[in-house]
Coordinates of C-alpha atoms in Angstrom, one line a residue:
M1 CA -12.9 23.2 15.7
R2 CA -12.8 21.3 19.0
L3 CA -12.2 17.6 18.7
P4 CA -13.8 15.1 21.1
V5 CA -12.1 13.3 23.9
A6 CA -10.0 10.4 22.7
D7 CA -11.9 7.1 22.4
F8 CA -9.6 4.1 22.3
S9 CA -12.4 1.5 21.9
K10 CA -12.4 1.4 18.1
M11 CA -8.6 1.0 17.9
D12 CA -8.8 -1.7 20.5
A13 CA -11.5 -3.5 18.5
S14 CA -9.3 -3.3 15.4
I15 CA -6.2 -4.7 17.3
R16 CA -8.3 -7.6 18.6
T17 CA -9.5 -8.3 15.0
L18 CA -5.9 -8.3 13.7
A19 CA -4.7 -10.5 16.6
S20 CA -7.5 -13.0 16.1
I21 CA -6.6 -13.3 12.4
Y22 CA -3.0 -13.8 13.4
E23 CA -4.0 -16.6 15.8
H24 CA -6.2 -18.2 13.1
R25 CA -3.3 -18.1 10.6
K26 CA -1.0 -19.8 13.2
V27 CA -3.5 -22.7 13.3
S28 CA -4.2 -22.7 9.5
P29 CA -1.0 -21.3 8.0
R30 CA -0.9 -20.4 4.3
G31 CA 2.7 -19.3 4.5
Q32 CA 5.2 -17.7 6.9
A33 CA 5.0 -14.3 5.2
E34 CA 1.3 -13.9 5.7
L35 CA 1.7 -14.9 9.3
L36 CA 4.4 -12.3 9.8
W37 CA 2.3 -9.7 8.1
Y38 CA -0.5 -10.0 10.7
Q39 CA 2.0 -10.3 13.5
Y40 CA 3.9 -7.1 12.7
Y41 CA 0.9 -5.2 11.6
T42 CA -0.7 -5.9 15.0
Q43 CA 2.5 -4.9 16.8
H44 CA 2.6 -1.6 14.8
M45 CA -1.0 -0.8 15.9
Q46 CA -0.3 -1.8 19.5
K47 CA 2.8 0.6 19.6
I48 CA 0.6 3.5 18.4
R49 CA -2.1 2.6 20.9
E50 CA 0.4 2.6 23.8
A51 CA 2.0 5.9 22.7
W52 CA -1.4 7.4 22.4
E53 CA -2.5 6.4 25.9
R54 CA 0.8 7.6 27.4
G55 CA 0.3 11.0 25.7
E56 CA 3.5 10.8 23.7
F57 CA 4.3 12.9 20.6
I58 CA 3.0 10.9 17.6
L59 CA 3.7 11.8 14.0
S60 CA 1.1 11.4 11.3
M61 CA 2.6 10.8 7.8
F62 CA 0.8 10.6 4.5
D63 CA 1.4 8.0 1.8
A64 CA 4.9 6.9 1.1
C65 CA 6.6 9.7 3.2
P66 CA 10.0 8.3 4.3
A67 CA 9.5 6.2 7.4
E68 CA 13.2 5.9 7.9
I69 CA 13.3 9.4 9.5
P70 CA 10.8 8.8 12.4
Y71 CA 12.3 5.4 13.1
A72 CA 15.8 6.9 13.4
M73 CA 14.5 9.6 15.7
D74 CA 12.6 7.0 17.8
L75 CA 9.3 8.8 17.0
P76 CA 6.0 6.9 17.2
W77 CA 4.3 7.4 13.8
Y78 CA 1.4 6.1 11.7
G79 CA 0.5 6.3 8.1
T80 CA -2.8 8.1 7.7
V81 CA -4.5 5.8 5.1
V82 CA -2.9 2.6 6.4
Y83 CA -3.9 3.3 10.0
G84 CA -7.4 4.6 9.4
P85 CA -9.4 3.0 6.6
G86 CA -6.8 0.3 6.2
A87 CA -7.0 -1.0 9.7
V88 CA -9.1 0.6 12.3
A89 CA -12.2 1.5 10.3
V90 CA -12.4 -1.9 8.6
G91 CA -11.4 -3.9 11.7
A92 CA -13.9 -2.1 13.9
K93 CA -16.7 -2.0 11.3
I94 CA -17.1 1.8 11.6
E95 CA -16.9 2.7 7.9
E96 CA -20.3 4.3 7.6
A97 CA -20.0 6.3 10.8
T98 CA -16.6 7.8 9.8
L99 CA -17.9 8.7 6.3
D100 CA -20.9 10.4 7.8
S101 CA -18.6 12.5 10.0
A102 CA -16.6 13.5 6.9
R103 CA -19.7 14.7 5.2
Q104 CA -20.3 17.2 8.0
V105 CA -17.2 19.1 6.9
G106 CA -18.0 18.9 3.2
L107 CA -16.0 15.8 2.1
M108 CA -18.3 14.0 -0.3
L109 CA -18.1 11.1 -2.8
E110 CA -15.8 13.1 -5.0
T111 CA -13.1 12.6 -2.4
C112 CA -11.4 9.2 -2.0
S113 CA -12.9 7.4 1.0
G114 CA -9.4 6.8 2.4
W115 CA -9.1 10.4 3.2
R116 CA -12.8 10.8 4.1
M117 CA -12.5 8.1 6.7
T118 CA -9.3 9.6 8.0
V119 CA -10.9 12.9 8.7
G120 CA -14.1 11.3 9.9
M121 CA -12.2 9.2 12.5
M122 CA -10.4 12.2 13.7
M123 CA -13.7 14.1 14.2
R124 CA -15.1 11.1 16.2
G125 CA -12.1 10.9 18.5
W126 CA -11.1 7.5 17.1
Y127 CA -7.9 8.7 15.6
P128 CA -4.7 9.2 17.6
R129 CA -4.3 13.0 17.8
P130 CA -0.9 13.7 16.1
G131 CA 1.7 16.0 17.5
A132 CA 2.5 17.0 13.9
V133 CA 1.5 16.1 10.3
V134 CA 3.9 15.4 7.4
S135 CA 2.7 15.2 3.8
G136 CA 4.0 15.5 0.3
N137 CA 2.7 16.1 -3.2
P138 CA 3.7 13.1 -5.3
T139 CA 0.8 10.7 -4.7
C140 CA -2.6 12.4 -5.3
D141 CA -4.4 15.7 -5.1
T142 CA -6.5 14.6 -2.2
C143 CA -3.4 13.6 -0.3
A144 CA -1.8 16.9 -1.0
K145 CA -4.9 18.8 0.2
C146 CA -6.1 16.8 3.2
W147 CA -3.0 17.4 5.4
P148 CA -3.9 21.1 6.1
L149 CA -7.4 20.0 7.2
M150 CA -5.9 17.3 9.5
A151 CA -3.4 19.7 11.0
Y152 CA -6.2 22.3 11.4
L153 CA -8.5 19.8 13.1
A154 CA -5.8 18.7 15.5
N155 CA -4.4 22.2 15.9
V156 CA -0.8 21.0 15.3
P157 CA 2.0 22.1 13.0
S158 CA 2.6 20.5 9.6
F159 CA 5.3 20.0 7.1
F160 CA 5.0 19.6 3.3
I161 CA 7.7 17.7 1.4
D162 CA 7.9 19.5 -1.9
V163 CA 8.7 17.0 -4.7
P164 CA 9.5 18.6 -8.1
F165 CA 8.3 17.1 -11.4
P166 CA 9.4 14.6 -12.8
A167 CA 10.2 12.3 -9.9
G168 CA 13.2 10.5 -11.4
N169 CA 16.1 12.8 -12.3
E170 CA 19.2 13.4 -10.2
R171 CA 18.7 17.1 -9.8
N172 CA 15.3 16.5 -8.2
I173 CA 16.7 13.8 -6.0
S174 CA 19.2 16.3 -4.7
Y175 CA 16.5 18.8 -4.1
V176 CA 14.3 16.4 -2.2
A177 CA 17.4 15.5 0.0
T178 CA 17.5 19.1 1.1
E179 CA 13.8 19.0 1.8
L180 CA 14.4 15.9 4.1
A181 CA 17.2 17.8 5.9
E182 CA 14.7 20.6 6.6
L183 CA 12.1 18.1 7.7
I184 CA 14.6 16.6 10.2
E185 CA 15.4 20.0 11.6
W186 CA 11.7 20.8 11.9
L187 CA 10.9 17.5 13.6
E188 CA 13.6 18.1 16.1
N189 CA 12.1 21.4 17.0
V190 CA 8.5 20.3 17.2
S191 CA 9.1 16.9 18.9
G192 CA 12.0 17.7 21.2
K193 CA 13.8 14.6 19.9
K194 CA 17.1 14.5 18.0
M195 CA 18.1 12.6 15.0
D196 CA 20.3 9.6 15.6
W197 CA 22.5 9.8 12.5
D198 CA 24.1 6.4 13.1
R199 CA 20.6 4.8 13.3
L200 CA 19.6 6.7 10.1
R201 CA 22.5 5.1 8.3
E202 CA 21.3 1.7 9.6
T203 CA 17.9 2.3 8.2
V204 CA 19.4 3.1 4.8
E205 CA 21.3 -0.2 4.8
L206 CA 18.2 -2.1 5.8
G207 CA 16.2 -0.2 3.2
R208 CA 18.7 -1.2 0.6
Q209 CA 18.3 -4.8 1.5
M210 CA 14.5 -4.5 1.3
V211 CA 14.8 -3.1 -2.3
E212 CA 17.0 -6.0 -3.3
L213 CA 14.6 -8.5 -1.7
N214 CA 11.6 -6.9 -3.6
R215 CA 13.5 -7.2 -6.8
E216 CA 14.3 -10.8 -6.2
I217 CA 10.6 -11.5 -5.4
Q218 CA 9.3 -9.8 -8.5
E219 CA 11.7 -11.9 -10.6
I220 CA 10.5 -15.2 -8.9
L221 CA 6.9 -14.2 -9.5
K222 CA 7.4 -14.9 -13.2
A223 CA 7.1 -18.6 -12.4
R224 CA 4.1 -20.7 -13.4
P225 CA 1.9 -21.2 -11.6
S226 CA 2.0 -17.9 -9.6
P227 CA 3.6 -18.8 -6.3
I228 CA 2.2 -15.9 -4.3
V229 CA -1.0 -15.6 -2.2
P230 CA -3.2 -13.2 -4.2
R231 CA -3.8 -10.6 -1.5
M232 CA -0.1 -10.5 -0.7
T233 CA 0.5 -8.7 -4.0
T234 CA -1.2 -5.7 -2.3
Q235 CA -0.4 -6.2 1.3
S236 CA 3.3 -6.4 0.7
Y237 CA 3.4 -2.9 -0.7
W238 CA 1.9 -1.3 2.5
F239 CA 4.2 -3.4 4.7
N240 CA 7.2 -2.0 2.7
W241 CA 6.1 1.4 3.8
I242 CA 5.2 1.0 7.5
Y243 CA 8.3 -1.0 8.2
S244 CA 10.7 0.7 5.8
G245 CA 14.3 0.5 6.8
T246 CA 13.7 -1.8 9.8
P247 CA 14.8 -5.4 10.8
E248 CA 11.1 -6.4 10.7
G249 CA 10.9 -5.2 7.0
V250 CA 13.9 -7.3 6.1
H251 CA 12.5 -10.3 8.1
F252 CA 9.1 -10.2 6.3
L253 CA 10.5 -9.8 2.8
T254 CA 13.1 -12.5 3.4
A255 CA 10.3 -14.9 4.4
L256 CA 8.2 -13.9 1.4
R257 CA 11.2 -14.4 -0.9
D258 CA 12.0 -17.8 0.5
E259 CA 8.3 -18.8 0.4
V260 CA 7.6 -17.9 -3.2
K261 CA 11.0 -19.3 -4.2
E262 CA 10.3 -22.7 -2.6
K263 CA 6.8 -22.8 -4.2
A264 CA 8.2 -21.9 -7.6
V265 CA 10.8 -24.7 -7.4
R266 CA 8.0 -27.2 -6.5
G267 CA 5.7 -25.8 -9.1
A268 CA 3.1 -25.0 -6.5
S269 CA 0.6 -22.2 -6.5
G270 CA 0.5 -19.4 -3.9
L271 CA -2.8 -20.6 -2.3
P272 CA -2.7 -24.2 -1.1
P273 CA -5.6 -26.4 -2.1
V274 CA -8.6 -26.7 0.2
K275 CA -8.3 -29.8 2.4
G276 CA -9.7 -32.8 0.6
E277 CA -9.8 -31.1 -2.8
A278 CA -7.5 -31.4 -5.8
P279 CA -5.0 -28.6 -6.4
V280 CA -6.4 -25.7 -8.6
K281 CA -4.8 -25.5 -12.1
E282 CA -3.6 -22.0 -13.2
R283 CA -5.7 -21.0 -16.2
F284 CA -5.1 -17.3 -16.5
R285 CA -2.4 -14.9 -15.3
V286 CA -3.5 -11.4 -14.4
I287 CA -1.7 -8.2 -13.4
S288 CA -3.4 -6.0 -10.8
I289 CA -3.2 -2.2 -10.8
P290 CA -3.9 -0.8 -7.3
P291 CA -5.4 0.5 -5.2
V292 CA -7.0 -2.8 -4.5
P293 CA -9.5 -2.6 -1.6
Q294 CA -8.1 -4.3 1.5
I295 CA -11.6 -5.7 2.2
R296 CA -11.5 -7.8 -1.0
G297 CA -8.8 -10.3 -0.1
K298 CA -11.3 -13.2 0.1
T299 CA -12.7 -12.3 -3.3
L300 CA -9.2 -12.7 -4.8
D301 CA -9.0 -16.1 -3.2
W302 CA -12.4 -17.0 -4.6
L303 CA -11.3 -16.0 -8.1
W304 CA -8.4 -18.4 -7.9
R305 CA -10.2 -21.3 -6.4
E306 CA -13.3 -20.9 -8.6
Y307 CA -11.7 -20.1 -12.0
G308 CA -7.9 -20.6 -11.7
V309 CA -7.2 -16.9 -12.1
S310 CA -3.9 -15.9 -10.4
I311 CA -2.8 -12.4 -9.5
V312 CA 0.8 -12.8 -10.6
V313 CA 2.0 -9.3 -9.6
S314 CA 0.8 -5.8 -8.6
T315 CA 2.4 -2.9 -10.3
F316 CA 3.2 -1.5 -6.9
M317 CA 5.5 -4.4 -6.4
L318 CA 7.7 -3.4 -9.3
W319 CA 10.7 -1.8 -7.7
P320 CA 13.5 -0.5 -9.9
D321 CA 17.2 -0.8 -9.0
V322 CA 17.8 1.9 -6.4
E323 CA 21.4 2.9 -5.5
M324 CA 21.6 3.4 -1.7
D325 CA 24.7 4.4 0.3
P326 CA 24.5 4.5 4.1
D327 CA 27.2 7.2 4.0
K328 CA 24.8 9.4 2.0
P329 CA 21.6 8.8 4.0
L330 CA 19.5 11.8 2.9
E331 CA 20.3 11.3 -0.8
S332 CA 19.7 7.6 -0.5
I333 CA 16.3 8.1 1.2
A334 CA 15.3 10.7 -1.3
R335 CA 16.2 8.3 -4.1
K336 CA 14.2 5.5 -2.6
Y337 CA 11.3 7.8 -1.9
L338 CA 11.1 9.0 -5.5
N339 CA 11.5 5.4 -6.9
N340 CA 8.8 4.0 -4.7
P341 CA 6.5 2.3 -7.2
L342 CA 3.5 4.3 -6.2
I343 CA 5.3 7.6 -6.7
R344 CA 7.4 6.6 -9.7
Q345 CA 4.3 5.4 -11.6
Y346 CA 1.7 7.9 -10.5
F347 CA 3.7 11.2 -10.2
N348 CA 5.2 10.9 -13.7
P349 CA 3.3 11.1 -17.0
C350 CA 1.6 7.8 -17.5
E351 CA 3.4 7.0 -20.8
S352 CA 6.8 8.3 -19.7
P353 CA 9.6 5.8 -19.1
Y354 CA 8.6 5.7 -15.4
G355 CA 4.8 6.0 -15.8
T356 CA 2.2 3.4 -14.8
V357 CA 1.1 2.7 -18.4
T358 CA 4.6 2.0 -19.5
A359 CA 5.3 -0.1 -16.4
T360 CA 2.1 -2.2 -16.9
V361 CA 2.6 -2.9 -20.6
Q362 CA 6.1 -4.1 -19.9
A363 CA 4.9 -6.2 -16.9
A364 CA 2.3 -7.8 -19.1
R365 CA 5.1 -9.0 -21.4
D366 CA 7.5 -10.0 -18.6
Y367 CA 4.9 -12.0 -16.6
E368 CA 3.1 -13.4 -19.7
A369 CA -0.2 -12.0 -18.5
N370 CA -3.5 -13.0 -20.0
G371 CA -5.1 -9.9 -18.8
V372 CA -5.0 -6.8 -16.5
M373 CA -7.3 -5.8 -13.7
I374 CA -7.6 -2.1 -13.2
W375 CA -9.1 -1.0 -9.8
G376 CA -10.7 2.2 -11.1
N377 CA -11.6 4.4 -8.2
P378 CA -13.7 7.3 -9.8
S379 CA -12.8 9.7 -7.0
C380 CA -9.0 9.1 -7.5
D381 CA -7.4 11.7 -9.8
A382 CA -4.2 9.8 -9.8
T383 CA -5.7 6.6 -11.3
S384 CA -8.9 7.5 -13.1
G385 CA -7.1 9.8 -15.6
F386 CA -4.9 7.0 -17.1
V387 CA -7.5 4.3 -17.5
K388 CA -8.5 5.0 -21.1
I389 CA -4.9 5.3 -22.2
M390 CA -4.0 2.2 -20.3
R391 CA -6.7 0.1 -21.9
D392 CA -5.9 1.4 -25.4
R393 CA -2.2 0.6 -25.0
L394 CA -2.8 -2.9 -23.6
A395 CA -5.3 -3.6 -26.4
E396 CA -2.6 -2.7 -28.9
T397 CA -0.4 -5.5 -27.5
G398 CA -3.3 -8.0 -27.5
V399 CA -3.9 -7.9 -23.7
P400 CA -7.5 -7.5 -22.5
S401 CA -8.3 -5.5 -19.4
V402 CA -11.2 -4.9 -17.0
V403 CA -12.0 -1.9 -14.9
F404 CA -13.6 -2.5 -11.5
D405 CA -15.7 0.5 -10.4
H406 CA -14.9 0.4 -6.7
D407 CA -13.9 2.4 -3.7
P408 CA -10.7 1.3 -1.8
A409 CA -12.2 1.5 1.7
D410 CA -16.0 1.9 1.4
P411 CA -17.6 -1.5 1.3
T412 CA -21.0 -0.1 0.4
Y413 CA -19.9 1.5 -2.8
T414 CA -19.8 -1.8 -4.7
S415 CA -21.3 -5.0 -3.4
E416 CA -19.4 -8.3 -3.2
D417 CA -21.9 -9.9 -5.6
A418 CA -21.5 -7.1 -8.1
L419 CA -17.8 -7.3 -8.0
K420 CA -17.9 -11.1 -8.5
E421 CA -20.3 -10.7 -11.4
R422 CA -17.8 -8.3 -13.1
M423 CA -15.0 -10.7 -12.5
E424 CA -16.9 -13.6 -14.0
E425 CA -17.6 -11.4 -17.1
F426 CA -13.8 -10.9 -17.4
V427 CA -13.2 -14.7 -17.0
D428 CA -15.7 -15.2 -19.9
L429 CA -13.7 -12.8 -22.0
L430 CA -10.4 -14.6 -21.2
E431 CA -12.0 -18.0 -22.0
S432 CA -13.3 -16.7 -25.4
R433 CA -9.8 -15.6 -26.3
E434 CA -8.4 -18.9 -25.2
W435 CA -10.8 -20.7 -27.5
E436 CA -10.1 -18.4 -30.4
G437 CA -6.3 -18.9 -29.9

């Protein structure tokens, strides 16, 4: 299939949107971390744009694949879902057009819109044509299956990181380390660039610091009231990936750690009060189970300001202790890859020691949560399968939950009004339990 000539206009529109949000945040700051998030996200997009225009080799990687490797090889890269539906499609308001293009090759509602938009953007010429595609199997079935289609459409080689099940044991970590060695050799051949092993060791050390900062942050977030801006519970996860093992990643997480720590000491909430209004009192503490739609950040702000419901933590923020040694770079990166919260929770049985149900039930205790929000994407095999078990186990511990029928990138799937109505029903439930207690 022949792809159209590259069209930079949509990416440029998205970059302008991100840059304008950054400028707005500079004037009306809600915290240094959020400001850095928009600054670095914009820079990431600009670098891809510049490499695309120069005709450089660009690597496309699927969810959670180790970013340390392209950084150490000085390879421009982008994450498929983060770049496409997470930034360009939403920023340029082209969701419907990209979904329509995806339908032309048979990708319907049964496929997550994240991947439908990715393919649709490529078919429209709005996606940087990659020089190669890298994927893996430990996130979702659609992720594992869409990479051959992307490689086929772009007519480029692809590499699949085979991750054995389960994702946590030492034997499998050693196996994935050999997979990463093969990936590096393959990338050297297809890109013409060589691995800088000293730089790779630097990324491991920076990645180790990022894991430690994440663990500090998740401990601080147990404070009352919640000291984090609601949408940052989701945004921080994606930042952890696109800037994994970089000085920017350490800078951002250090700022976020310092920010939530300072607010926790003062007893302040993550969102500052609206000018001229009294501070909002935290009434209910809620845990969020991703994927939260990036387009709903203002809705989470509304939930706090209107009803005092704070998003205390996302399960994707719950990093375990990861042993990382710069002198063992591939083993360390493999260990971090398999302990990434998304992979650790979704690639293991949901009620196993690493699974998402186990992690959520424990988090509800640790964070003294009044409830749990489950963002139930019907087209996501990785999440929809555990919803019933999750709700049953939470109910056994006395923690109510709500499931939002939504799509992570398609704003037409569930309206803003419908989502708010569902949230208000959940608030009613929390209030009734408060009165009963």
